[in-house]
Amino acid sequence: MRTFLAPSPADLFMRDVERRAEHPDAASTIGAVLHLTGAVPDLADLRQHVAARLAGLPCMSHILSGDGPAARWAPATPDTEHHIRAQHVAAGPEALDAAVRELAREPWPEGVPAWRLVLLHGHAPDGFALLYLTHHSVQDGGNIIAVLEALFGTPVPAERSATVARGVPHAPRPRLRQVVRSTRMLLRYFGKHHLWSSPDRPLSSRRHTLWTQAPAAWLRTAARNADASTNDVYLTALAHAIEGWANTAWPRAAGAHIPVMVPINLRTADEVAVPGNRLFLIRLDLLGGARSLGQRLAHTRAVTTVLKSAEHKAVLRAALTRLPTRAFQRLVALSTAPGRLTLAASYLVMRHRLHYGDAEVDRMYPLMCCPPGAPMAVALLVYGETASVCFRIDEALLGGESLPARWRQALDEMSTTAEAAAD
């Protein structure tokens, strides 16, 4: 029988924070939408297919029970009749997106594993969609990748899973010098910024849920030209989009550095698909003001360098697994306090092609959550040759609906500039 880490204060935060939400848009529900080409499958066959694979996915058969030090992962047998259902939607992609938004608002019942799979059909004449939803207290983005790999991918060894972090040792023993260096970095960003605290437009619990897509080649081209990572390019385009929007809609953020919480994956091969988050949120201050995209990218590359260090990840892993509960609780409380909480930006990659029977998954897009007190949350998912991005934006941010188009335009410009430089 597999054993796993006890629920962390971060897990409990994702469960408890939504209790303060004044609208279901701010719930901690996350997930992914798989678009498939082919005939709509039989619901009973889909239930049988998933049931045959649940044994290797403990994150789908455990619930978060109890509070504080008494919190634990309790086993709970999934019922595919309850967890898996079908729903007909009107024709067109807008109808599908509207159905996803509505399904994401559904509350999670007590005492049963927090996941559901919805077969959506009717929006396309030659295909269907599979919507996978879960709760962020039990599964993080890496777990969603692991679940989808297990349900709809070709079996691969755990160490080859896209959800396993690179450079994370199984039993990290960071050196004292690195501990001091990493701690200083964490403390440096605990200052309050009040960037999103506006007495005229207080943040709400209502969210715009928007998606956009771009060729993954745009990310790779811009990254290769600047000797940066594709995540650096993604964050740079996001900072550029926010700066452009803030100049006309949110003066408090115009010209200022843009604080962004970035999740660092710390999952090891023996933790694939176990319940709970295996990540550590790190705040970065991205370059604001009237700067070129090249200047922004150079700054982003500089501030993310430490995040790619195996030594720094070892310190974060030690904090996740060895830090006393009260100290970890204090750390979570500090980073999520009013005036400190800011937007989060996740980056995910699905490395393996997915299918259900003869139906191929042509594309995927993520569904992010944005808890109360956060202005927005953004998640990018690369699948095949497409990068899909989900924006959850507080409706209090006037004109925030323009951010997806601004992000895509910035990425297009970075790619075009890189191609011209290469030529």
XYZ file of N, CA and C in Angstrom, residues 153-361:
627
model
N -3.360 7.925 -22.358
C -2.066 7.862 -23.010
C -1.533 6.445 -23.073
N -0.390 6.303 -23.715
C 0.320 5.024 -23.748
C 1.112 4.886 -22.450
N 1.018 3.745 -21.749
C 1.720 3.603 -20.470
C 3.217 3.870 -20.607
N 3.754 4.665 -19.674
C 5.185 4.972 -19.645
C 5.681 4.784 -18.220
N 6.965 4.495 -18.034
C 7.506 4.412 -16.674
C 7.315 5.721 -15.935
N 7.177 5.637 -14.620
C 6.911 6.835 -13.819
C 7.970 7.905 -14.033
N 9.230 7.496 -14.146
C 10.298 8.486 -14.288
C 10.227 9.243 -15.613
N 9.473 8.723 -16.582
C 9.320 9.401 -17.862
C 8.064 10.260 -17.932
N 7.295 10.276 -16.854
C 6.083 11.071 -16.843
C 6.424 12.549 -16.948
N 5.579 13.291 -17.664
C 5.795 14.727 -17.815
C 5.630 15.473 -16.503
N 5.062 14.820 -15.497
C 4.815 15.496 -14.226
C 5.996 15.429 -13.261
N 7.010 14.626 -13.567
C 8.169 14.496 -12.684
C 9.096 15.684 -12.876
N 9.494 16.313 -11.766
C 10.360 17.489 -11.828
C 11.780 17.087 -12.200
N 12.406 17.925 -12.959
C 13.803 17.685 -13.318
C 14.714 18.212 -12.216
N 15.731 17.428 -11.869
C 16.738 17.889 -10.925
C 16.311 17.883 -9.476
N 15.248 17.155 -9.145
C 14.814 17.071 -7.748
C 15.257 15.726 -7.172
N 16.187 15.721 -6.228
C 16.633 14.457 -5.639
C 15.567 13.855 -4.739
N 15.665 12.543 -4.515
C 14.691 11.860 -3.661
C 14.874 12.236 -2.195
N 16.076 12.416 -1.749
C 16.339 12.752 -0.345
C 17.277 13.953 -0.306
N 16.743 15.125 -0.554
C 17.608 16.300 -0.662
C 18.284 16.647 0.648
N 19.555 16.948 0.577
C 20.309 17.420 1.747
C 21.053 18.679 1.331
N 20.338 19.786 1.240
C 20.972 21.015 0.760
C 22.050 21.502 1.716
N 23.076 22.101 1.153
C 24.145 22.664 1.960
C 23.673 23.931 2.651
N 24.284 24.233 3.799
C 23.881 25.384 4.595
C 23.959 26.675 3.787
N 25.010 26.820 2.981
C 25.162 28.036 2.190
C 23.992 28.217 1.234
N 23.551 27.111 0.609
C 22.425 27.193 -0.308
C 21.128 27.476 0.448
N 20.974 26.911 1.635
C 19.786 27.183 2.446
C 19.686 28.678 2.747
N 20.794 29.280 3.149
C 20.813 30.705 3.459
C 20.481 31.517 2.212
N 21.092 31.151 1.081
C 20.872 31.887 -0.164
C 19.403 31.799 -0.590
N 18.824 30.609 -0.525
C 17.429 30.432 -0.935
C 16.477 31.137 0.024
N 16.785 31.084 1.322
C 15.931 31.746 2.311
C 15.928 33.250 2.096
N 17.082 33.809 1.819
C 17.155 35.249 1.552
C 16.312 35.617 0.345
N 16.339 34.777 -0.665
C 15.553 35.051 -1.858
C 14.059 35.042 -1.533
N 13.618 34.070 -0.732
C 12.208 33.998 -0.375
C 11.790 35.227 0.433
N 12.605 35.603 1.424
C 12.258 36.719 2.289
C 12.261 38.046 1.542
N 13.101 38.146 0.508
C 13.202 39.391 -0.252
C 11.870 39.753 -0.894
N 11.078 38.746 -1.221
C 9.828 38.998 -1.939
C 8.597 38.932 -1.038
N 8.788 38.958 0.276
C 7.644 38.941 1.175
C 7.121 40.343 1.484
N 7.752 41.367 0.935
C 7.260 42.719 1.156
C 5.912 42.929 0.490
N 5.096 43.780 1.093
C 3.791 44.078 0.524
C 3.928 45.061 -0.641
N 3.156 44.832 -1.679
C 3.224 45.700 -2.855
C 1.933 46.499 -3.064
N 0.797 45.993 -2.583
C -0.496 46.677 -2.688
C -0.834 47.069 -4.126
N -0.295 46.325 -5.069
C -0.510 46.671 -6.470
C -1.976 46.516 -6.878
N -2.657 45.569 -6.231
C -4.028 45.262 -6.632
C -5.041 45.751 -5.604
N -4.603 46.565 -4.638
C -5.489 47.084 -3.594
C -5.972 48.474 -4.001
N -7.169 48.532 -4.538
C -7.728 49.803 -4.991
C -9.015 50.081 -4.229
N -9.087 51.181 -3.477
C -10.326 51.492 -2.761
C -11.492 51.759 -3.702
N -11.196 52.197 -4.914
C -12.258 52.481 -5.882
C -12.771 51.222 -6.571
N -11.899 50.230 -6.738
C -12.269 48.985 -7.421
C -11.762 47.807 -6.609
N -12.373 47.506 -5.451
C -11.915 46.361 -4.654
C -12.087 45.055 -5.418
N -11.156 44.135 -5.203
C -11.233 42.847 -5.884
C -12.486 42.096 -5.463
N -12.980 41.256 -6.348
C -14.217 40.518 -6.122
C -13.952 39.018 -6.232
N -15.024 38.232 -6.218
C -14.908 36.792 -6.443
C -15.459 36.380 -7.805
N -15.817 37.344 -8.617
C -16.318 37.035 -9.960
C -15.162 37.055 -10.957
N -15.173 36.110 -11.875
C -14.047 35.920 -12.774
C -14.476 35.893 -14.241
N -13.665 36.536 -15.088
C -13.706 36.239 -16.515
C -12.899 34.958 -16.725
N -13.432 34.014 -17.487
C -12.689 32.804 -17.838
C -12.519 32.801 -19.349
N -11.285 33.021 -19.789
C -10.997 33.226 -21.205
C -9.837 32.338 -21.640
N -9.852 31.970 -22.922
C -8.779 31.144 -23.463
C -8.230 31.772 -24.741
N -6.962 31.500 -24.999
C -6.357 31.849 -26.277
C -5.330 30.778 -26.616
N -4.952 30.731 -27.871
C -3.973 29.744 -28.333
C -2.933 30.414 -29.216
N -1.781 29.792 -29.280
C -0.708 30.270 -30.147
C 0.144 29.065 -30.551
N 0.826 29.142 -31.683
C 1.732 28.052 -32.053
C 2.847 27.898 -31.008
N 3.105 26.685 -30.590
C 4.199 26.446 -29.639
C 5.540 26.857 -30.246
N 5.622 26.851 -31.570
C 6.862 27.262 -32.238
C 7.209 28.711 -31.928
N 6.205 29.554 -31.674
C 6.495 30.939 -31.317
C 7.307 31.002 -30.019
N 6.924 30.200 -29.050
C 7.663 30.155 -27.783
C 9.094 29.691 -28.005
N 9.233 28.603 -28.773
C 10.560 28.015 -28.981
C 11.465 28.958 -29.771
N 10.926 29.614 -30.781
C 11.739 30.521 -31.610
C 12.264 31.684 -30.784
N 11.380 32.313 -30.004
C 11.800 33.444 -29.175
C 12.783 33.005 -28.105
N 12.574 31.824 -27.542
C 13.471 31.325 -26.495
C 14.855 31.028 -27.060
N 14.904 30.384 -28.211
C 16.183 30.014 -28.821
C 16.991 31.263 -29.181
N 16.344 32.277 -29.671
C 17.038 33.489 -30.074
C 17.651 34.220 -28.882
N 17.014 34.134 -27.711
C 17.485 34.864 -26.527
C 18.211 33.967 -25.530
N 18.443 32.696 -25.900
C 19.065 31.748 -24.976
C 18.291 31.709 -23.654
N 16.971 31.661 -23.779
C 16.080 31.639 -22.626
C 15.243 30.361 -22.681
N 14.416 30.157 -21.672
C 13.494 29.030 -21.682
C 12.161 29.481 -22.265
N 11.349 28.516 -22.689
C 10.028 28.861 -23.200
C 9.154 29.440 -22.087
N 9.379 29.026 -20.849
C 8.652 29.613 -19.729
C 9.036 31.086 -19.552
N 10.320 31.408 -19.756
C 10.745 32.805 -19.708
C 9.983 33.643 -20.736
N 9.830 33.088 -21.926
C 9.130 33.804 -23.001
C 7.665 34.003 -22.626
N 7.038 32.959 -22.116
C 5.636 33.030 -21.675
C 5.443 34.124 -20.634
N 6.310 34.162 -19.606
C 6.194 35.160 -18.547
C 6.458 36.570 -19.074
N 7.412 36.696 -19.985
C 7.720 38.008 -20.552
C 6.542 38.564 -21.329
N 5.924 37.729 -22.146
C 4.749 38.174 -22.897
C 3.618 38.560 -21.946
N 3.496 37.833 -20.840
C 2.461 38.143 -19.854
C 2.726 39.504 -19.205
N 3.977 39.758 -18.806
C 4.324 41.048 -18.206
C 4.066 42.188 -19.185
N 4.399 41.980 -20.446
C 4.188 43.011 -21.464
C 2.694 43.287 -21.641
N 1.892 42.228 -21.628
C 0.445 42.398 -21.770
C -0.130 43.169 -20.589
N 0.323 42.838 -19.370
C -0.191 43.520 -18.185
C 0.220 44.983 -18.177
N 1.448 45.278 -18.553
C 1.905 46.664 -18.591
C 1.088 47.486 -19.590
N 0.848 46.923 -20.770
C 0.064 47.642 -21.764
C -1.360 47.896 -21.307
N -1.956 46.900 -20.654
C -3.316 47.068 -20.132
C -3.350 48.085 -18.990
N -2.373 48.015 -18.075
C -2.373 48.882 -16.896
C -2.238 50.352 -17.262
N -1.559 50.644 -18.354
C -1.362 52.037 -18.754
C -2.680 52.781 -18.947
N -3.716 52.062 -19.341
C -5.003 52.708 -19.589
C -6.076 52.311 -18.586
N -5.898 51.168 -17.880
C -6.999 50.664 -17.055
C -6.679 50.525 -15.569
N -5.406 50.422 -15.192
C -5.064 50.179 -13.785
C -3.788 50.937 -13.447
N -3.890 52.242 -13.200
C -2.691 53.083 -13.003
C -1.769 52.608 -11.896
N -2.298 51.912 -10.880
C -1.445 51.460 -9.775
C -0.343 50.515 -10.254
N -0.622 49.783 -11.346
C 0.360 48.826 -11.853
C 1.193 49.388 -12.991
N 0.819 50.537 -13.524
C 1.551 51.102 -14.644
C 2.922 51.587 -14.194
N 3.949 51.116 -14.863
C 5.312 51.534 -14.559
C 5.978 50.774 -13.439
N 5.227 49.964 -12.703
C 5.788 49.225 -11.564
C 6.242 47.837 -11.996
N 7.187 47.277 -11.220
C 7.504 45.867 -11.418
C 6.243 45.036 -11.156
N 6.113 43.933 -11.859
C 4.897 43.123 -11.790
C 5.183 41.853 -10.997
N 4.677 41.751 -9.763
C 4.915 40.543 -8.966
C 4.063 39.384 -9.471
N 4.699 38.253 -9.688
C 4.033 37.059 -10.205
C 4.463 35.859 -9.364
N 3.488 35.057 -8.951
C 3.788 33.813 -8.242
C 3.940 32.685 -9.265
N 5.084 32.028 -9.224
C 5.396 30.956 -10.171
C 5.529 29.640 -9.403
N 4.762 28.604 -9.754
C 4.885 27.323 -9.062
C 6.102 26.544 -9.544
N 6.904 26.068 -8.588
C 8.066 25.226 -8.890
C 7.686 23.773 -8.624
N 7.709 22.958 -9.654
C 7.359 21.547 -9.519
C 8.443 20.810 -8.742
N 8.033 20.058 -7.708
C 8.983 19.311 -6.872
C 8.610 17.829 -6.784
N 7.831 17.340 -7.708
C 7.338 15.967 -7.657
C 8.398 14.981 -8.130
N 8.595 13.921 -7.358
C 9.542 12.870 -7.712
C 8.807 11.711 -8.400
N 9.564 10.787 -8.954
C 8.963 9.692 -9.722
C 8.068 8.804 -8.860
N 8.393 8.649 -7.576
C 7.561 7.803 -6.731
C 6.337 8.543 -6.197
N 6.163 9.790 -6.612
C 4.992 10.554 -6.183
C 4.037 10.861 -7.328
N 4.219 10.219 -8.447
C 3.320 10.435 -9.568
C 1.911 9.991 -9.171
N 0.956 10.898 -9.309
C -0.468 10.640 -9.069
C -0.832 10.414 -7.605
N 0.038 10.803 -6.650
C -0.358 10.739 -5.246
C -1.114 12.022 -4.902
N -1.983 12.004 -3.894
C -2.763 13.202 -3.573
C -1.905 14.306 -2.978
N -2.343 15.540 -3.219
C -1.663 16.698 -2.654
C -0.812 17.433 -3.666
N -0.521 18.684 -3.362
C 0.322 19.519 -4.219
C 1.791 19.213 -3.947
N 2.562 19.124 -5.002
C 4.010 18.930 -4.878
C 4.692 20.086 -5.604
N 4.387 21.275 -5.139
C 4.966 22.469 -5.745
C 5.214 23.503 -4.662
N 6.010 24.483 -5.014
C 6.334 25.582 -4.099
C 6.185 26.875 -4.882
N 5.368 27.785 -4.375
C 5.143 29.054 -5.065
C 6.258 30.036 -4.736
N 6.882 30.556 -5.776
C 7.959 31.536 -5.647
C 7.522 32.828 -6.329
N 7.714 33.941 -5.655
C 7.366 35.222 -6.265
C 8.555 35.785 -7.039
N 8.256 36.243 -8.242
C 9.221 36.953 -9.070
C 8.673 38.333 -9.379
N 9.536 39.321 -9.467
C 9.122 40.655 -9.886
C 9.591 40.872 -11.319
N 8.640 40.825 -12.254
C 8.952 40.991 -13.667
C 9.034 42.472 -14.014
N 9.780 42.760 -15.056
C 10.081 44.140 -15.419
C 8.834 44.863 -15.914
N 8.557 46.026 -15.290
C 7.439 46.846 -15.717
C 7.932 48.069 -16.468
N 7.046 49.033 -16.640
C 7.441 50.269 -17.312
C 7.476 50.137 -18.818
N 7.843 51.228 -19.451
C 7.898 51.285 -20.918
C 9.207 50.676 -21.401
N 9.262 49.373 -21.452
C 10.460 48.636 -21.881
C 10.149 47.821 -23.126
N 11.192 47.528 -23.872
C 11.015 46.666 -25.043
C 10.853 45.223 -24.591
N 10.330 44.405 -25.489
C 10.192 42.986 -25.175
C 11.551 42.340 -24.947
N 12.558 42.780 -25.686
C 13.902 42.239 -25.484
C 14.433 42.555 -24.098
N 14.210 43.764 -23.628
C 14.640 44.116 -22.270
C 13.889 43.303 -21.232
N 12.610 43.144 -21.438
C 11.821 42.350 -20.483
C 12.308 40.905 -20.435
N 12.578 40.329 -21.610
C 13.003 38.929 -21.649
C 14.355 38.748 -20.973
N 15.279 39.673 -21.183
C 16.586 39.586 -20.517
C 16.430 39.623 -19.002
N 15.535 40.476 -18.522
C 15.297 40.550 -17.075
C 14.655 39.264 -16.561
N 13.658 38.758 -17.277
C 12.988 37.520 -16.858
C 13.974 36.368 -16.795
N 14.811 36.253 -17.819
C 15.814 35.184 -17.843
C 16.738 35.280 -16.639
N 17.101 36.498 -16.248
C 18.009 36.685 -15.105
C 17.357 36.269 -13.796
N 16.084 36.651 -13.594
C 15.458 36.369 -12.295
C 14.976 34.924 -12.181
N 14.825 34.224 -13.300
C 14.398 32.825 -13.219
C 15.559 31.845 -13.187
N 16.777 32.338 -13.370
C 17.933 31.432 -13.409
C 18.030 30.579 -12.156
N 17.834 31.185 -10.998
C 17.961 30.445 -9.747
C 16.890 29.363 -9.626
N 15.728 29.580 -10.252
C 14.648 28.608 -10.153
C 14.977 27.302 -10.874
N 15.934 27.356 -11.783
C 16.315 26.162 -12.528
C 17.446 25.396 -11.844
N 17.925 25.921 -10.729
C 19.035 25.311 -10.011
C 18.568 24.107 -9.202
N 19.247 22.975 -9.356
C 18.918 21.783 -8.568
C 19.135 22.039 -7.080
N 20.142 22.850 -6.741
C 20.413 23.146 -5.334
C 19.260 23.943 -4.716
N 18.736 24.919 -5.462
C 17.612 25.702 -4.951
C 16.371 24.820 -4.821
N 16.126 23.955 -5.792
C 14.988 23.047 -5.703
C 15.121 22.110 -4.506
N 16.367 21.737 -4.173
C 16.573 20.870 -3.017
C 16.128 21.567 -1.732
N 16.398 22.873 -1.627
C 15.954 23.626 -0.451
C 14.430 23.685 -0.406
N 13.808 23.949 -1.533
C 12.350 24.019 -1.573
C 11.725 22.667 -1.261
N 12.351 21.607 -1.757
C 11.856 20.265 -1.465
C 11.966 19.967 0.030
N 13.052 20.378 0.630
C 13.220 20.179 2.069
C 12.169 20.959 2.850
N 11.868 22.178 2.396
C 10.832 22.976 3.058
C 9.474 22.296 2.935
N 9.215 21.718 1.770
C 7.932 21.057 1.535
C 7.774 19.809 2.394
N 8.853 19.081 2.597
C 8.756 17.775 3.250
C 9.223 17.758 4.695
N 10.036 18.747 5.112
C 10.644 18.671 6.439
C 10.354 19.861 7.339
N 9.855 20.938 6.762
C 9.600 22.118 7.573
C 8.487 21.819 8.575
N 8.660 22.194 9.856
C 7.591 21.988 10.835
C 6.285 22.613 10.373
N 5.179 21.970 10.717
C 3.877 22.403 10.227
C 3.596 23.867 10.541
N 3.901 24.290 11.765
C 3.611 25.680 12.130
C 4.434 26.656 11.294
N 5.684 26.311 11.019
C 6.520 27.185 10.197
C 5.985 27.251 8.765
N 5.547 26.112 8.243
C 4.992 26.086 6.891
C 3.694 26.888 6.845
N 2.851 26.744 7.887
C 1.618 27.516 7.946
C 1.912 29.016 7.924
N 2.937 29.423 8.684
C 3.305 30.827 8.735
C 3.772 31.314 7.367
N 4.523 30.468 6.660
C 5.020 30.815 5.337
C 3.860 31.018 4.360
N 2.880 30.107 4.386
C 1.720 30.221 3.505
C 0.910 31.467 3.853
N 0.734 31.719 5.145
C -0.039 32.883 5.579
C 0.617 34.182 5.135
N 1.948 34.254 5.241
C 2.655 35.464 4.829
C 2.502 35.719 3.333
N 2.655 34.680 2.540
C 2.639 34.859 1.083
C 1.246 35.131 0.541
N 0.202 34.810 1.325
C -1.164 35.001 0.835
C -1.892 36.123 1.563
N -1.172 36.911 2.364
C -1.791 38.002 3.111
C -2.211 39.121 2.168
N -3.257 39.895 2.539
C -3.649 41.048 1.724
C -2.470 41.992 1.507
N -2.336 42.471 0.293
C -1.200 43.325 -0.042
C -0.022 42.556 -0.589
N 0.003 41.223 -0.355
C 1.076 40.369 -0.896
C 0.565 39.450 -2.000
N -0.667 38.968 -1.848
C -1.210 38.044 -2.833
C -1.248 38.715 -4.199
N -0.825 37.987 -5.212
C -0.760 38.552 -6.553
C -1.141 37.480 -7.565
N -0.942 37.767 -8.827
C -1.325 36.807 -9.852
C -0.364 35.628 -9.872
N -0.871 34.487 -10.310
C -0.063 33.281 -10.463
C -0.002 32.908 -11.935
N 1.132 32.347 -12.355
C 1.317 31.962 -13.760
C 1.957 30.580 -13.814
N 1.195 29.602 -14.285
C 1.666 28.215 -14.361
C 2.028 27.853 -15.799
N 2.963 26.896 -15.921
C 3.426 26.446 -17.234
C 3.458 24.921 -17.202
N 2.692 24.290 -18.092
C 2.581 22.830 -18.117
C 2.858 22.316 -19.530
N 3.403 21.122 -19.590
C 3.677 20.485 -20.882
C 3.165 19.053 -20.843
N 2.353 18.680 -21.814
C 1.946 17.293 -22.013
C 2.817 16.733 -23.131
N 3.774 15.875 -22.762
C 4.767 15.412 -23.736
C 4.279 14.261 -24.604
N 3.239 13.563 -24.167
C 2.791 12.370 -24.886
C 1.424 12.615 -25.519
N 1.224 12.044 -26.706
C -0.053 12.170 -27.396
C -1.110 11.333 -26.675
N -2.331 11.841 -26.669
C -3.433 11.183 -25.973
C -4.497 10.749 -26.971
N -5.282 9.746 -26.562
C -6.382 9.274 -27.403
C -7.358 8.505 -26.525
N -8.554 8.329 -27.038
C -9.515 7.421 -26.418
C -10.055 6.532 -27.522
N -9.667 5.259 -27.478
C -10.007 4.372 -28.570
C -9.352 4.854 -29.849
N -10.150 4.989 -30.898
C -9.624 5.474 -32.174
C -9.679 6.996 -32.287
N -10.254 7.644 -31.308
C -10.382 9.104 -31.344
C -9.122 9.756 -30.783
N -8.505 10.595 -31.578
C -7.276 11.267 -31.176
C -7.591 12.604 -30.488
N -6.793 12.924 -29.484
C -6.885 14.240 -28.869
C -6.113 15.214 -29.750
